[in-house]
């Protein structure tokens, strides 16, 4: 059996809470989530932790480990100094439910405001034809496991809840980019990306990219190209001309009105 | 009784994985008010873990593929114990269901001519699995999730309320189904966040709760797999079948211990990876059983040629159905030819260039690198079998997914019959779509018939009070045992005594152990309050885990033969007499009772898809078609 480590874990609920010390055993090859499970089984049966797959695939076990947004099931104990005290806290951007579990409903509300995939209705089942090279980019973004760690880390909302109305966060700006780059999508979301989802708030610090457990290049591959497309639309006289002669829609597909209700 | 919130719906779907979401979409598109309940957050159900792909005979990679070939492969994989009507519907409808996902925004990998790419998998004659790298389950669940959102946006525009006709209740657990006489009247449960109780009042309930992996110590399954739907169905008077058939998938990580059981996708073998023992030998050539001899290569040269010329060579034995490969690995390890950490070697490094491995198996690369410091482009992996899937489940009508209890439907892993004694890889994701949709349609038809008959069932106060008392008990009981301890003992008992290889004496010991554990399980207590308290949740899950463990053990004891996911050391052969029998599990009071039910003979036109010679390996003489009518 392995050595013991000291953990400081935030315990409490929406009202109040505090860091509590625990000493727990660690075995070879274990991750933070193993240690939390041992704690639950032996010392703190009611310690709230959200998890599901324990394989880095579902994006449930997001928390802050020594202040850094990470997945508990993919953070190996061997990456810490055995003498080090490890501090576990819930994601700071979202309201706490209990202990390490937060209320992430903000993200689901944002997802519901983005106009969905809109294929050409005349394409029949089984008749889509797309080249691999044209879907690579959308596929990169669809690797997203919705852990919301990028949302947690982005400074635009991290300590500024007042921005939450106007800013969808990197995960959902990337979702817009994914649809915009989908070869079979026919909608236009460039104007609303800027006006309704707050693309302009992003000042490309790349903090979101750094914490993404799927190593998606959120800033370089989604946000910056979206900014370029938006600028292209805003200043491209052809767009205006196109709108005049009726070949292009005058406005984007609008954001979904009732989407905000939860 | 404290306050129970009552929520009226037309249809309640328990489960937000592939089958649950597909069922809910169908019900909502028919205009019904639909609730989807899930223990985890929306988009995180176990389906998210599926890697390799979704089987559908679209014929994109090999034009010879069609539903008949898929049907044959499925029946062979299940050793002819499958409900043939389900296997038929599945093979016929899977392509449309996959294409439908594409129309809803799924972005599958492509063939050079721009169609959906398809990959090889164990037991499938042609490349058949639609896939996205090795994260196909994520693509499926995200697409269905986004389709639900699209429907909600439609309602937001039309009714000003996105949840007017379909609402997801995430982190909500159902603990009891409630009935009005014989008919389903709703589902009772608690909301994780605050521990409050809710009653979903609905005449139709669709179970889509997935599997039972957490009954075993080493399993690839997620936390959610406590057999809830199986147990809820039994407790409501429905029947389970084929519970002795539990799939032990052959390849999982064996080290580090903390990730023991983490899946290593079959795609590694589909894409060229081979199994070797400690002597470096490709041992699978020694384990091809008679029934499969005609379809599998006998030399390494032929096997290797198959990857590029499948029409003129036979398949590598590494791609035999899962039960065969799992047993072979088990035998090699037992014979002392295993790898240092108790598995065997899975080698793709020496067989494919590093770039190709990285492109086709990115999650596998990532998983081994991050969790075990192994670079799979340079060294072999160490792998071994673990519990992966349950073939057994709720007995349903193939066309409508209806159980024997009016108003109760089941689809996906919680339903039984489709996969017979062993499921082929990739056939689950397609099963979820085909029968998820059919369960939705079944519920719609049932509601129509109710409206004609007039009057919906209603839950009685007594039933509600009982459900609530049962749910609250572990919180109110002081000084009881820790639920975590009891759970881990059940898991160990099942893995040790009713695992991959079984024998009578051990199963009997397991049944006796489970009996004792059950007495302890009803006495556990949970410290803390009702809000987001995992100890309490586990205490409630234990009832289901115990019940399902007993079903598996009793059925495993009864079936005196070896077939698919049920291997009896004391009855090593496959018996044509036993093939004709389904073991049906029901509940009598709190006891599990078994009944032998004859299988319905296969329809003649389906029987005609096989050679008489092949059928003779599975069926009794009387079941065989007359020699003259043999397929030419
Ligand atoms: C690692 C791994 C890889 C796999 N890869 C493949 C593959 O490549 N191809 C393939 O075809 N199959 C694969 N499978 C199998 C396949 O993923 C599953 O069989 C399938 O996803 C099950 O889906 P489902 O819809 O039945 O249920 P799930 O997706 O498991 O969903 C169950 C749902 O029910 C909910 N639920 C359960 N109990 C309750 C309750 N009491 N109250 C409320 N909600 C409840 C859960 O929260 C969840 O939302 C794989 C399995 C594993 C473990
Ligand atoms: S790059 Fe933009 S979205 Fe990402 S963290 Fe920085 S500001 Fe936020
Ligand atoms: S983009 Fe990356 S960090 Fe953000 S939610 Fe998705 S997986 Fe998580
Ligand atoms: S538990 Fe699924 S990502 Fe950690």
Coordinates of N, CA and C in Angstrom, one line a residue, chain A residues 57, chain B residues 46-53 134-138 263 429:
Chain A
X57 N -13.5 11.2 -20.8 CA -14.4 11.2 -22.0 C -15.7 11.9 -21.8
Chain B
X46 N -23.4 7.3 -20.4 CA -22.4 6.3 -20.7 C -22.1 6.2 -22.2
X47 N -23.1 6.4 -23.1 CA -22.9 6.3 -24.5 C -21.7 7.1 -25.0
X48 N -21.4 8.2 -24.3 CA -20.3 9.1 -24.6 C -19.0 8.3 -24.7
X49 N -18.9 7.1 -24.0 CA -17.7 6.4 -23.9 C -17.4 5.5 -25.1
X50 N -18.4 5.3 -25.9 CA -18.3 4.3 -27.0 C -17.2 4.9 -28.0
X51 N -16.4 4.0 -28.5 CA -15.2 4.4 -29.3 C -15.3 4.0 -30.7
X52 N -15.4 2.7 -31.0 CA -15.1 2.2 -32.3 C -16.0 2.6 -33.4
X53 N -17.4 2.5 -33.1 CA -18.3 2.9 -34.2 C -19.6 2.3 -34.1
X134 N -11.8 7.5 -32.8 CA -12.2 6.5 -31.8 C -13.0 7.2 -30.8
X135 N -13.9 8.1 -31.2 CA -14.8 8.8 -30.3 C -16.2 8.8 -30.8
X136 N -16.7 7.7 -31.4 CA -18.0 7.7 -32.1 C -19.1 8.0 -31.1
X137 N -19.0 7.4 -29.9 CA -20.1 7.6 -28.9 C -20.3 9.1 -28.6
X138 N -19.2 9.8 -28.5 CA -19.3 11.3 -28.2 C -20.0 12.0 -29.3
X263 N -11.2 0.6 -21.3 CA -11.3 -0.1 -22.6 C -10.2 0.2 -23.6
X429 N -24.4 0.7 -30.7 CA -24.8 2.1 -31.1 C -25.9 2.0 -32.1

